[in-house]
CSV table of C-alpha atoms in Angstrom, one decimal:
chain,number,residue,atom,x,y,z
A,1,MET,CA,0.0,0.0,0.0
A,2,SER,CA,1.4,3.4,-1.0
A,3,LYS,CA,2.1,5.7,1.9
A,4,SER,CA,1.5,8.7,-0.5
A,5,ASP,CA,-2.1,7.4,-1.0
A,6,LEU,CA,-2.6,7.3,2.8
A,7,HIS,CA,-1.6,10.9,3.1
A,8,LYS,CA,-4.1,11.9,0.4
A,9,ILE,CA,-6.9,11.1,2.9
A,10,GLN,CA,-7.7,14.2,5.0
A,11,LEU,CA,-8.3,12.1,8.1
A,12,PHE,CA,-4.9,10.6,7.9
A,13,SER,CA,-2.9,13.6,6.8
A,14,ARG,CA,-1.9,14.8,10.3
A,15,ILE,CA,-1.7,11.4,12.0
A,16,SER,CA,1.7,10.1,13.2
A,17,GLN,CA,3.5,7.5,11.3
A,18,GLU,CA,3.2,5.1,14.2
A,19,THR,CA,-0.6,5.4,14.2
A,20,LEU,CA,-0.7,5.1,10.4
A,21,VAL,CA,1.1,1.8,10.5
A,22,ILE,CA,-1.7,0.4,12.7
A,23,LEU,CA,-4.5,1.9,10.6
A,24,GLU,CA,-2.9,0.5,7.4
A,25,THR,CA,-3.5,-3.1,8.6
A,26,ALA,CA,-7.3,-2.4,8.6
A,27,LEU,CA,-7.6,-0.9,5.1
A,28,ARG,CA,-8.4,-2.7,1.9
A,29,ARG,CA,-8.0,-1.0,-1.5
A,30,LYS,CA,-11.0,-1.2,-3.9
A,31,SER,CA,-12.0,0.2,-7.3
A,32,PHE,CA,-15.4,1.1,-8.7
A,33,SER,CA,-16.3,1.9,-12.3
A,34,LYS,CA,-18.3,5.1,-13.2
A,35,GLY,CA,-22.0,4.7,-12.2
A,36,SER,CA,-21.4,1.7,-9.9
A,37,ALA,CA,-23.4,1.6,-6.6
A,38,ILE,CA,-21.1,1.7,-3.5
A,39,LEU,CA,-23.8,2.0,-0.8
A,40,TRP,CA,-27.5,1.6,-0.6
A,41,GLU,CA,-29.6,3.6,2.0
A,42,LYS,CA,-30.9,1.5,4.9
A,43,ASP,CA,-28.7,-1.5,4.1
A,44,PRO,CA,-26.6,-2.6,7.2
A,45,CYS,CA,-23.5,-0.5,7.7
A,46,ARG,CA,-20.5,-2.7,7.2
A,47,TYR,CA,-17.7,-0.4,5.9
A,48,ILE,CA,-16.3,3.0,6.2
A,49,TYR,CA,-14.7,4.5,3.0
A,50,PHE,CA,-11.8,6.8,2.3
A,51,LEU,CA,-11.5,8.2,-1.2
A,52,ILE,CA,-8.1,8.0,-2.9
A,53,SER,CA,-9.1,9.3,-6.3
A,54,GLY,CA,-12.3,10.0,-8.3
A,55,GLU,CA,-15.6,11.4,-7.2
A,56,VAL,CA,-18.8,9.9,-5.6
A,57,GLU,CA,-22.3,11.2,-5.3
A,58,VAL,CA,-24.2,10.9,-2.0
A,59,TYR,CA,-27.9,11.0,-2.6
A,60,LEU,CA,-31.4,10.2,-1.3
A,61,LEU,CA,-34.2,8.7,-3.4
A,62,ALA,CA,-37.8,9.7,-2.9
A,63,PRO,CA,-40.6,7.1,-3.2
A,64,ASN,CA,-41.6,8.7,-6.6
A,65,GLY,CA,-38.0,8.1,-7.9
A,66,ARG,CA,-36.8,11.7,-7.6
A,67,GLU,CA,-33.2,12.1,-6.4
A,68,GLN,CA,-31.8,14.7,-4.1
A,69,VAL,CA,-28.0,14.8,-4.3
A,70,LEU,CA,-26.6,15.8,-1.0
A,71,GLU,CA,-23.0,16.1,-2.1
A,72,ARG,CA,-20.4,15.2,-4.6
A,73,MET,CA,-17.2,14.1,-2.7
A,74,GLY,CA,-13.7,13.9,-4.1
A,75,ALA,CA,-10.3,12.6,-3.3
A,76,GLY,CA,-9.3,12.8,0.3
A,77,GLU,CA,-12.9,12.7,1.7
A,78,ALA,CA,-14.4,9.9,3.8
A,79,PHE,CA,-18.0,8.7,3.9
A,80,ASN,CA,-20.4,6.4,5.9
A,81,LEU,CA,-18.8,7.5,9.2
A,82,VAL,CA,-22.1,8.4,11.0
A,83,PRO,CA,-23.8,5.0,11.0
A,84,ALA,CA,-20.7,3.5,12.7
A,85,PHE,CA,-21.6,5.5,15.8
A,86,LYS,CA,-25.3,4.6,15.9
A,87,HIS,CA,-27.1,1.6,17.2
A,88,THR,CA,-29.3,1.3,14.1
A,89,LEU,CA,-26.2,0.5,12.0
A,90,ASN,CA,-27.9,1.3,8.7
A,91,ASN,CA,-26.5,3.4,5.9
A,92,HIS,CA,-28.0,6.9,5.8
A,93,ALA,CA,-27.8,7.5,2.1
A,94,ASN,CA,-27.0,6.0,-1.3
A,95,VAL,CA,-23.5,6.5,-2.7
A,96,ARG,CA,-22.5,5.8,-6.3
A,97,ALA,CA,-19.3,6.4,-8.3
A,98,ALA,CA,-19.6,9.6,-10.3
A,99,THR,CA,-16.3,8.7,-12.0
A,100,VAL,CA,-13.9,5.8,-11.9
A,101,VAL,CA,-13.1,5.6,-8.1
A,102,GLU,CA,-10.4,4.2,-6.0
A,103,LEU,CA,-10.8,4.1,-2.3
A,104,PHE,CA,-9.8,2.4,1.0
A,105,GLU,CA,-12.4,0.3,2.7
A,106,MET,CA,-12.4,-0.3,6.5
A,107,ASN,CA,-14.6,-2.8,8.3
A,108,LYS,CA,-17.0,-1.0,10.7
A,109,ASP,CA,-15.9,-3.2,13.6
A,110,ASP,CA,-12.3,-2.5,13.0
A,111,PHE,CA,-13.2,1.2,12.8
A,112,THR,CA,-14.9,1.3,16.2
A,113,ASP,CA,-12.1,-0.8,17.7
A,114,LEU,CA,-9.4,1.6,16.4
A,115,LEU,CA,-11.3,4.6,17.7
A,116,GLU,CA,-11.1,3.1,21.2
A,117,ARG,CA,-7.5,2.1,20.9
A,118,LEU,CA,-6.1,5.2,19.2
A,119,PRO,CA,-6.9,8.6,20.7
A,120,GLU,CA,-5.1,10.3,17.9
A,121,PHE,CA,-7.4,8.7,15.3
A,122,SER,CA,-10.4,9.5,17.4
A,123,LEU,CA,-9.5,13.2,17.5
A,124,ALA,CA,-8.9,13.2,13.8
A,125,VAL,CA,-12.4,11.6,13.1
A,126,ALA,CA,-14.1,14.1,15.5
A,127,ASP,CA,-12.5,17.1,13.7
A,128,TYR,CA,-13.4,15.8,10.3
A,129,MET,CA,-17.0,15.1,11.3
A,130,ALA,CA,-17.3,18.6,12.8
A,131,ARG,CA,-16.3,20.1,9.5
A,132,ARG,CA,-18.7,17.8,7.6
A,133,LEU,CA,-21.6,18.8,9.9
A,134,ALA,CA,-20.9,22.5,9.1
A,135,LYS,CA,-21.1,21.8,5.4
A,136,MET,CA,-24.4,19.9,5.8
A,137,VAL,CA,-25.9,22.7,7.9
A,138,ASN,CA,-25.1,25.1,5.0
A,139,LEU,CA,-26.7,22.7,2.5
A,140,VAL,CA,-29.9,22.6,4.6
A,141,GLU,CA,-30.0,26.4,4.8
A,142,ASP,CA,-29.6,26.7,1.1
A,143,LEU,CA,-32.4,24.3,0.3
A,144,SER,CA,-34.8,25.7,2.8
A,145,LEU,CA,-34.1,29.5,2.6
A,146,LEU,CA,-32.9,30.3,-0.9
A,147,SER,CA,-34.8,30.5,-4.2
A,148,VAL,CA,-33.8,28.2,-7.1
A,149,ARG,CA,-32.3,31.3,-8.8
A,150,GLN,CA,-30.1,32.0,-5.7
A,151,ARG,CA,-29.1,28.4,-5.4
A,152,ILE,CA,-28.0,28.2,-9.0
A,153,ALA,CA,-26.0,31.4,-8.7
A,154,SER,CA,-24.3,30.2,-5.6
A,155,PHE,CA,-23.6,26.9,-7.2
A,156,LEU,CA,-22.0,28.5,-10.2
A,157,ILE,CA,-19.8,30.7,-8.1
A,158,LYS,CA,-18.6,27.8,-6.0
A,159,GLN,CA,-17.8,25.8,-9.1
A,160,ALA,CA,-15.8,28.6,-10.5
A,161,ASP,CA,-13.8,28.8,-7.3
A,162,THR,CA,-13.4,25.1,-6.6
A,163,PRO,CA,-14.4,23.0,-9.7
A,164,THR,CA,-15.6,19.5,-8.9
A,165,GLY,CA,-15.9,18.1,-12.5
A,166,ARG,CA,-18.4,18.8,-15.2
A,167,TRP,CA,-22.1,18.9,-14.2
A,168,THR,CA,-25.1,18.2,-16.5
A,169,GLN,CA,-28.3,20.1,-15.9
A,170,ASP,CA,-29.9,16.9,-14.6
A,171,GLU,CA,-27.1,16.6,-12.0
A,172,MET,CA,-27.4,20.2,-11.0
A,173,ALA,CA,-31.1,19.8,-10.5
A,174,ARG,CA,-30.6,16.8,-8.3
A,175,ARG,CA,-27.9,18.6,-6.3
A,176,LEU,CA,-30.0,21.8,-5.9
A,177,GLY,CA,-33.3,20.2,-5.1
A,178,THR,CA,-35.2,21.2,-8.2
A,179,VAL,CA,-36.0,19.9,-11.7
A,180,ARG,CA,-34.0,20.0,-15.0
A,181,ASP,CA,-36.4,22.4,-16.7
A,182,MET,CA,-36.1,25.0,-14.0
A,183,VAL,CA,-32.2,24.8,-14.1
A,184,GLY,CA,-32.3,25.2,-17.9
A,185,ARG,CA,-34.7,28.2,-17.7
A,186,VAL,CA,-32.6,30.0,-15.1
A,187,LEU,CA,-29.4,29.4,-16.9
A,188,ARG,CA,-30.9,30.8,-20.1
A,189,GLN,CA,-32.0,33.8,-18.2
A,190,PHE,CA,-28.5,34.3,-16.8
A,191,GLU,CA,-27.1,34.0,-20.3
A,192,ASP,CA,-29.6,36.4,-21.8
A,193,GLU,CA,-28.9,39.0,-19.1
A,194,GLY,CA,-25.1,38.7,-19.8
A,195,PHE,CA,-24.2,37.2,-16.4
A,196,ILE,CA,-22.8,33.9,-17.8
A,197,ARG,CA,-21.5,32.5,-21.1
A,198,PHE,CA,-21.6,28.9,-22.5
A,199,GLU,CA,-18.3,27.9,-24.0
A,200,HIS,CA,-17.4,24.3,-25.1
A,201,HIS,CA,-20.0,22.7,-22.8
A,202,GLN,CA,-18.7,24.9,-19.9
A,203,ILE,CA,-20.4,27.7,-18.0
A,204,LEU,CA,-18.2,30.8,-17.6
A,205,LEU,CA,-19.0,33.6,-15.2
A,206,VAL,CA,-19.1,36.9,-17.1
A,207,ASP,CA,-20.4,39.2,-14.3
A,208,ARG,CA,-19.4,37.6,-11.0
A,209,GLU,CA,-20.4,40.7,-9.0
A,210,THR,CA,-24.0,40.5,-10.1
A,211,MET,CA,-24.1,36.8,-9.6
A,212,GLN,CA,-22.9,37.2,-6.0
A,213,LYS,CA,-25.8,39.8,-5.5
A,214,ILE,CA,-28.2,37.2,-6.9
A,215,ALA,CA,-26.9,34.5,-4.6
A,216,LEU,CA,-27.4,36.8,-1.6
A,217,GLY,CA,-30.9,37.8,-2.7
A,218,GLU,CA,-29.9,41.4,-3.4
A,219,LYS,CA,-31.0,41.3,-7.1
C-alpha cells in the first residue's frame, strides 16, 4: 500500500507514522467503475470508506423516484462514518461512483475498535465530522431558505472557485433540489442577461459581482 495514498486522505494527513502503520492493517483498497453503486440507503452499515481518487455522489431517493443529491465528494474525503456510531447500524444515504473511483475500505468493527485504541485517530475523526456537519448545515440552509435562482447562482460561483468536475443540468437539478427544466430556464435567463456564457460545454462567469448579488438575494 502506497504511503502517499494514505496521506491523500484528510483524516490521515496529520496522523503520526506510528498510528498510520496500525491503521494501514485495517484498510483494503477497492475500485469502482463510473455509475457503480457503492452503498444503498438502509442497508446494514458494514464499511467506512476513504476516497483515494475520483468522485462519488451521495444522494437520497424519494418514493416517486426523484433524487436529491446531498453532495459530490472527491479525493481525500471519507464517507459512511455516522452509521458506525449509531445503534441502528444502517447506511443513511445512497452512494455511487460519479467517475472511476479508487478508495480504501475499513470494516466497521475495525473502525470502532481503532477509535477506542487510538486517541489520535479518534480526535482526527471528530475534527473531520465537525467540518462535515458544518457543510451539511449550510446545505440545509440553502435548500430551505434560498430560491432556485439564488441556489444556481451560488452553485456556479462555488464551481468557478473550486471545480468538482463537469455537471449536467440533470445533475445540477438533483444537487440543488429542483428539476432540470427549472435549471435550464434559469441558466438561459442568466445568459440572456449577460451574467454567464456557455463555451465548449462549460459555463463561464461573465459578471461575478452581479451573480454574487443574486446569490445573496440582493438582485
